[in-house]
Amino acid sequence: MARKGAKVAMGARNTEELASAVAEIKSTGGRTAALPLDLRIPENPAKLVQFAADQFGAIDIVVSNAGATKRGEFEELTEEDWNDGFALKFFGSVRLARAAWPHLKKSGGSLIFISGVGGRTPGRHFAIGGSVNAALLSLTKALADAGIRDGIQVNAINPGTIRTSRFETRLAAFAAERNLNVSEAEREYVKESNIARIGEPSDIAALVAFIAGPQGRLLQGALIDMDAGATKTI
């Protein structure tokens, strides 16, 4: 988005990753500002929206990409695990959307939720994530309907397996279990998962830019799977 000329305000818990993202944007001449915070804390989403407005004025695009949830067998997942998953990714997104709505209504802007294919194709080790993502997809449809009235574009992206630090950790464990090097493990992972390839964060970023740009203006309430073929349902 910064390379396309957008002024980017960001918030995240991980200060190191936040600083790295700021440095990357500034290295290309982009304008950015960052606020370290935890979106699980109820008042923080509104703080982030106000921070963005104070830094750059009008808010045209909001992307909610908050957090991952704990994996595990159902009987091993605690009340705290469930509460944490919904507090960050779902309620963090609800509060961010609520705080940003007046700004987006004024600008005729775009709200994009980053959900996940687990919301459509849940598995036994992804009970929390699948439930949170399904709720987020339902929220997308509800807000897209409200957005028609208020002139706000609302859509969601369902990423599949993306090369994040979390995936790299999972891949290392996958490699160790099978006594493979990382390259071999990735090929085997792709084969066992029956997907075309591992996605890159830049793939998701490109779709965000498309949705929020003039070419994506007809998208409203779209739930877009970007998963290299992981979702086998219609």
mmCIF file of C-alpha atoms in Angstrom:
data_model
loop_
_atom_site.group_PDB
_atom_site.id
_atom_site.type_symbol
_atom_site.label_atom_id
_atom_site.label_comp_id
_atom_site.label_asym_id
_atom_site.label_seq_id
_atom_site.Cartn_x
_atom_site.Cartn_y
_atom_site.Cartn_z
ATOM 1 C CA MET A 1 0.000 0.000 0.000
ATOM 2 C CA ALA A 2 2.838 2.388 0.815
ATOM 3 C CA ARG A 3 4.415 1.747 -2.584
ATOM 4 C CA LYS A 4 1.123 2.785 -4.154
ATOM 5 C CA GLY A 5 1.270 6.075 -2.279
ATOM 6 C CA ALA A 6 -0.835 5.313 0.783
ATOM 7 C CA LYS A 7 0.105 6.762 4.163
ATOM 8 C CA VAL A 8 0.158 3.751 6.471
ATOM 9 C CA ALA A 9 -0.653 3.753 10.190
ATOM 10 C CA MET A 10 -0.046 0.437 11.949
ATOM 11 C CA GLY A 11 -0.589 -1.109 15.352
ATOM 12 C CA ALA A 12 0.736 -4.382 16.775
ATOM 13 C CA ARG A 13 1.869 -6.059 19.992
ATOM 14 C CA ASN A 14 5.255 -7.138 18.630
ATOM 15 C CA THR A 15 7.404 -4.019 18.778
ATOM 16 C CA GLU A 16 10.283 -5.590 16.841
ATOM 17 C CA GLU A 17 8.100 -6.581 13.890
ATOM 18 C CA LEU A 18 6.379 -3.200 14.031
ATOM 19 C CA ALA A 19 9.720 -1.370 13.906
ATOM 20 C CA SER A 20 10.847 -3.590 11.025
ATOM 21 C CA ALA A 21 7.699 -2.785 9.035
ATOM 22 C CA VAL A 22 8.166 0.934 9.661
ATOM 23 C CA ALA A 23 11.791 0.768 8.518
ATOM 24 C CA GLU A 24 10.839 -1.149 5.365
ATOM 25 C CA ILE A 25 8.192 1.400 4.392
ATOM 26 C CA LYS A 26 10.459 4.358 5.100
ATOM 27 C CA SER A 27 13.268 2.795 3.070
ATOM 28 C CA THR A 28 11.064 3.048 -0.025
ATOM 29 C CA GLY A 29 10.146 6.655 0.684
ATOM 30 C CA GLY A 30 6.731 5.844 2.113
ATOM 31 C CA ARG A 31 5.020 7.668 4.960
ATOM 32 C CA THR A 32 4.116 5.630 8.006
ATOM 33 C CA ALA A 33 3.442 5.814 11.727
ATOM 34 C CA ALA A 34 3.160 2.995 14.238
ATOM 35 C CA LEU A 35 1.594 2.537 17.656
ATOM 36 C CA PRO A 36 2.534 -0.470 19.817
ATOM 37 C CA LEU A 37 -0.633 -1.837 21.396
ATOM 38 C CA ASP A 38 -2.665 -4.951 22.131
ATOM 39 C CA LEU A 39 -6.016 -5.090 20.338
ATOM 40 C CA ARG A 40 -7.359 -7.468 22.984
ATOM 41 C CA ILE A 41 -7.656 -4.484 25.327
ATOM 42 C CA PRO A 42 -11.125 -3.040 24.586
ATOM 43 C CA GLU A 43 -10.124 0.625 24.338
ATOM 44 C CA ASN A 44 -7.077 0.080 22.106
ATOM 45 C CA PRO A 45 -8.758 -0.302 18.686
ATOM 46 C CA ALA A 46 -10.304 3.158 19.112
ATOM 47 C CA LYS A 47 -6.899 4.498 20.189
ATOM 48 C CA LEU A 48 -5.355 3.126 16.996
ATOM 49 C CA VAL A 49 -8.031 4.695 14.812
ATOM 50 C CA GLN A 50 -7.612 8.061 16.544
ATOM 51 C CA PHE A 51 -3.828 7.762 16.189
ATOM 52 C CA ALA A 52 -4.192 7.198 12.436
ATOM 53 C CA ALA A 53 -6.557 10.152 12.106
ATOM 54 C CA ASP A 54 -4.230 12.405 14.111
ATOM 55 C CA GLN A 55 -1.227 11.377 12.014
ATOM 56 C CA PHE A 56 -2.713 11.514 8.539
ATOM 57 C CA GLY A 57 -6.191 13.047 8.644
ATOM 58 C CA ALA A 58 -8.784 11.171 6.604
ATOM 59 C CA ILE A 59 -8.965 7.383 6.890
ATOM 60 C CA ASP A 60 -9.703 5.728 3.546
ATOM 61 C CA ILE A 61 -8.747 2.079 4.107
ATOM 62 C CA VAL A 62 -8.813 -0.088 7.224
ATOM 63 C CA VAL A 63 -7.301 -3.580 7.195
ATOM 64 C CA SER A 64 -7.933 -5.748 10.248
ATOM 65 C CA ASN A 65 -5.235 -8.409 10.366
ATOM 66 C CA ALA A 66 -5.180 -9.137 14.079
ATOM 67 C CA GLY A 67 -3.599 -12.215 15.421
ATOM 68 C CA ALA A 68 -3.444 -15.959 15.357
ATOM 69 C CA THR A 69 -5.296 -18.405 17.593
ATOM 70 C CA LYS A 70 -4.087 -21.434 19.504
ATOM 71 C CA ARG A 71 -4.156 -24.824 17.812
ATOM 72 C CA GLY A 72 -4.724 -28.108 19.587
ATOM 73 C CA GLU A 73 -7.075 -30.955 20.364
ATOM 74 C CA PHE A 74 -10.462 -29.732 21.585
ATOM 75 C CA GLU A 75 -10.168 -31.277 25.057
ATOM 76 C CA GLU A 76 -6.765 -29.611 25.559
ATOM 77 C CA LEU A 77 -7.965 -26.073 24.796
ATOM 78 C CA THR A 78 -8.683 -23.997 27.887
ATOM 79 C CA GLU A 79 -11.261 -21.308 28.608
ATOM 80 C CA GLU A 80 -8.399 -18.807 28.442
ATOM 81 C CA ASP A 81 -7.403 -20.068 24.974
ATOM 82 C CA TRP A 82 -10.934 -19.552 23.670
ATOM 83 C CA ASN A 83 -11.315 -16.137 25.285
ATOM 84 C CA ASP A 84 -7.942 -15.014 23.954
ATOM 85 C CA GLY A 85 -8.756 -16.128 20.403
ATOM 86 C CA PHE A 86 -12.042 -14.246 20.270
ATOM 87 C CA ALA A 87 -10.720 -11.212 22.182
ATOM 88 C CA LEU A 88 -7.947 -10.545 19.689
ATOM 89 C CA LYS A 89 -9.107 -11.528 16.246
ATOM 90 C CA PHE A 90 -12.887 -11.227 16.466
ATOM 91 C CA PHE A 91 -13.635 -8.575 19.073
ATOM 92 C CA GLY A 92 -10.496 -6.669 18.088
ATOM 93 C CA SER A 93 -11.905 -6.512 14.556
ATOM 94 C CA VAL A 94 -15.394 -5.566 15.770
ATOM 95 C CA ARG A 95 -14.019 -2.692 17.842
ATOM 96 C CA LEU A 96 -11.679 -1.541 15.095
ATOM 97 C CA ALA A 97 -14.550 -1.473 12.603
ATOM 98 C CA ARG A 98 -16.825 0.348 15.040
ATOM 99 C CA ALA A 99 -14.219 3.029 15.747
ATOM 100 C CA ALA A 100 -13.311 3.446 12.077
ATOM 101 C CA TRP A 101 -16.876 3.422 10.722
ATOM 102 C CA PRO A 102 -17.547 7.199 11.019
ATOM 103 C CA HIS A 103 -14.218 7.944 9.294
ATOM 104 C CA LEU A 104 -14.885 5.470 6.488
ATOM 105 C CA LYS A 105 -18.429 6.780 6.102
ATOM 106 C CA LYS A 106 -17.017 10.263 5.627
ATOM 107 C CA SER A 107 -14.357 9.163 3.123
ATOM 108 C CA GLY A 108 -16.384 6.480 1.322
ATOM 109 C CA GLY A 109 -13.623 4.093 2.311
ATOM 110 C CA SER A 110 -12.867 0.393 2.385
ATOM 111 C CA LEU A 111 -12.831 -2.053 5.318
ATOM 112 C CA ILE A 112 -11.033 -5.358 4.774
ATOM 113 C CA PHE A 113 -10.924 -8.235 7.259
ATOM 114 C CA ILE A 114 -8.160 -10.833 7.018
ATOM 115 C CA SER A 115 -9.941 -14.004 8.121
ATOM 116 C CA GLY A 116 -8.817 -17.476 6.995
ATOM 117 C CA VAL A 117 -9.914 -20.600 5.155
ATOM 118 C CA GLY A 118 -10.443 -22.357 8.494
ATOM 119 C CA GLY A 119 -13.682 -20.423 8.790
ATOM 120 C CA ARG A 120 -15.048 -22.440 5.860
ATOM 121 C CA THR A 121 -13.131 -25.716 6.209
ATOM 122 C CA PRO A 122 -12.520 -26.289 9.939
ATOM 123 C CA GLY A 123 -10.366 -29.087 11.292
ATOM 124 C CA ARG A 124 -10.036 -30.731 14.671
ATOM 125 C CA HIS A 125 -6.774 -28.953 15.544
ATOM 126 C CA PHE A 126 -8.177 -25.561 14.542
ATOM 127 C CA ALA A 127 -11.393 -25.363 16.549
ATOM 128 C CA ILE A 128 -10.741 -21.886 17.939
ATOM 129 C CA GLY A 129 -9.364 -20.417 14.731
ATOM 130 C CA GLY A 130 -12.124 -21.909 12.615
ATOM 131 C CA SER A 131 -14.819 -20.599 14.949
ATOM 132 C CA VAL A 132 -13.289 -17.116 15.091
ATOM 133 C CA ASN A 133 -12.855 -16.967 11.321
ATOM 134 C CA ALA A 134 -16.427 -18.133 10.696
ATOM 135 C CA ALA A 135 -17.703 -15.393 13.010
ATOM 136 C CA LEU A 136 -15.542 -12.857 11.174
ATOM 137 C CA LEU A 137 -16.963 -13.929 7.810
ATOM 138 C CA SER A 138 -20.499 -13.509 9.143
ATOM 139 C CA LEU A 139 -19.541 -10.073 10.455
ATOM 140 C CA THR A 140 -18.208 -9.180 7.006
ATOM 141 C CA LYS A 141 -21.553 -9.944 5.382
ATOM 142 C CA ALA A 142 -23.466 -7.991 8.029
ATOM 143 C CA LEU A 143 -21.233 -4.928 7.756
ATOM 144 C CA ALA A 144 -21.223 -5.118 3.957
ATOM 145 C CA ASP A 145 -25.004 -4.767 4.089
ATOM 146 C CA ALA A 146 -24.682 -1.745 6.380
ATOM 147 C CA GLY A 147 -21.932 -0.443 4.128
ATOM 148 C CA ILE A 148 -24.304 -0.243 1.166
ATOM 149 C CA ARG A 149 -26.332 2.282 3.135
ATOM 150 C CA ASP A 150 -23.305 4.186 4.433
ATOM 151 C CA GLY A 151 -21.114 4.102 1.333
ATOM 152 C CA ILE A 152 -18.444 1.853 2.849
ATOM 153 C CA GLN A 153 -16.918 -1.090 1.003
ATOM 154 C CA VAL A 154 -16.569 -4.177 3.244
ATOM 155 C CA ASN A 155 -14.892 -7.439 2.215
ATOM 156 C CA ALA A 156 -12.824 -10.286 3.657
ATOM 157 C CA ILE A 157 -9.817 -12.284 2.500
ATOM 158 C CA ASN A 158 -9.318 -15.920 3.508
ATOM 159 C CA PRO A 159 -5.602 -16.686 3.293
ATOM 160 C CA GLY A 160 -4.414 -20.261 3.204
ATOM 161 C CA THR A 161 -0.867 -21.209 4.174
ATOM 162 C CA ILE A 162 1.288 -18.080 4.072
ATOM 163 C CA ARG A 163 5.028 -17.874 4.723
ATOM 164 C CA THR A 164 4.920 -16.114 8.079
ATOM 165 C CA SER A 165 7.184 -16.610 11.095
ATOM 166 C CA ARG A 166 4.490 -18.835 12.602
ATOM 167 C CA PHE A 167 4.450 -21.030 9.497
ATOM 168 C CA GLU A 168 8.256 -21.225 9.474
ATOM 169 C CA THR A 169 8.124 -22.566 13.037
ATOM 170 C CA ARG A 170 5.535 -25.174 12.047
ATOM 171 C CA LEU A 171 7.576 -26.121 8.982
ATOM 172 C CA ALA A 172 10.719 -26.607 11.085
ATOM 173 C CA ALA A 173 8.809 -28.992 13.364
ATOM 174 C CA PHE A 174 7.377 -30.766 10.303
ATOM 175 C CA ALA A 175 10.921 -31.185 8.927
ATOM 176 C CA ALA A 176 12.279 -32.514 12.216
ATOM 177 C CA GLU A 177 9.486 -35.083 12.526
ATOM 178 C CA ARG A 178 10.321 -36.475 9.092
ATOM 179 C CA ASN A 179 14.092 -35.997 9.186
ATOM 180 C CA LEU A 180 13.988 -33.667 6.166
ATOM 181 C CA ASN A 181 15.771 -30.439 5.364
ATOM 182 C CA VAL A 182 13.624 -27.324 5.099
ATOM 183 C CA SER A 183 13.363 -27.365 1.286
ATOM 184 C CA GLU A 184 12.357 -31.028 1.266
ATOM 185 C CA ALA A 185 9.901 -30.415 4.082
ATOM 186 C CA GLU A 186 8.220 -27.584 2.198
ATOM 187 C CA ARG A 187 7.758 -29.731 -0.903
ATOM 188 C CA GLU A 188 6.337 -32.550 1.225
ATOM 189 C CA TYR A 189 4.076 -30.150 3.111
ATOM 190 C CA VAL A 190 2.652 -28.773 -0.130
ATOM 191 C CA LYS A 191 2.088 -32.315 -1.407
ATOM 192 C CA GLU A 192 0.421 -33.575 1.782
ATOM 193 C CA SER A 193 -1.735 -30.444 2.024
ATOM 194 C CA ASN A 194 -2.820 -30.855 -1.606
ATOM 195 C CA ILE A 195 -2.176 -27.201 -2.422
ATOM 196 C CA ALA A 196 -0.407 -25.553 -5.329
ATOM 197 C CA ARG A 197 2.193 -23.637 -3.311
ATOM 198 C CA ILE A 198 2.963 -21.692 -0.159
ATOM 199 C CA GLY A 199 1.748 -18.109 -0.312
ATOM 200 C CA GLU A 200 3.774 -15.005 0.470
ATOM 201 C CA PRO A 201 2.589 -12.030 2.546
ATOM 202 C CA SER A 202 3.007 -9.929 -0.598
ATOM 203 C CA ASP A 203 0.294 -12.038 -2.286
ATOM 204 C CA ILE A 204 -2.220 -10.950 0.343
ATOM 205 C CA ALA A 205 -1.004 -7.352 0.224
ATOM 206 C CA ALA A 206 -1.528 -7.255 -3.541
ATOM 207 C CA LEU A 207 -5.121 -8.442 -3.145
ATOM 208 C CA VAL A 208 -5.764 -5.833 -0.443
ATOM 209 C CA ALA A 209 -4.506 -3.135 -2.815
ATOM 210 C CA PHE A 210 -6.742 -4.466 -5.603
ATOM 211 C CA ILE A 211 -9.868 -4.587 -3.426
ATOM 212 C CA ALA A 212 -9.348 -1.076 -2.082
ATOM 213 C CA GLY A 213 -8.399 0.330 -5.485
ATOM 214 C CA PRO A 214 -10.629 1.408 -8.370
ATOM 215 C CA GLN A 215 -10.549 -2.039 -10.013
ATOM 216 C CA GLY A 216 -12.184 -3.591 -6.944
ATOM 217 C CA ARG A 217 -15.004 -1.106 -6.563
ATOM 218 C CA LEU A 218 -17.718 -3.676 -7.370
ATOM 219 C CA LEU A 219 -16.651 -5.984 -4.531
ATOM 220 C CA GLN A 220 -19.025 -5.759 -1.563
ATOM 221 C CA GLY A 221 -19.403 -8.537 0.985
ATOM 222 C CA ALA A 222 -16.972 -10.740 -0.939
ATOM 223 C CA LEU A 223 -15.274 -13.573 0.981
ATOM 224 C CA ILE A 224 -12.225 -14.222 -1.171
ATOM 225 C CA ASP A 225 -10.258 -17.464 -0.745
ATOM 226 C CA MET A 226 -6.562 -16.934 -1.488
ATOM 227 C CA ASP A 227 -5.344 -20.361 -0.518
ATOM 228 C CA ALA A 228 -3.594 -22.111 -3.434
ATOM 229 C CA GLY A 229 -6.531 -24.505 -3.775
ATOM 230 C CA ALA A 230 -6.869 -25.534 -0.124
ATOM 231 C CA THR A 231 -10.625 -24.943 -0.056
ATOM 232 C CA LYS A 232 -12.323 -27.729 -2.010
ATOM 233 C CA THR A 233 -15.900 -26.578 -1.431
ATOM 234 C CA ILE A 234 -18.105 -24.470 -3.708
#
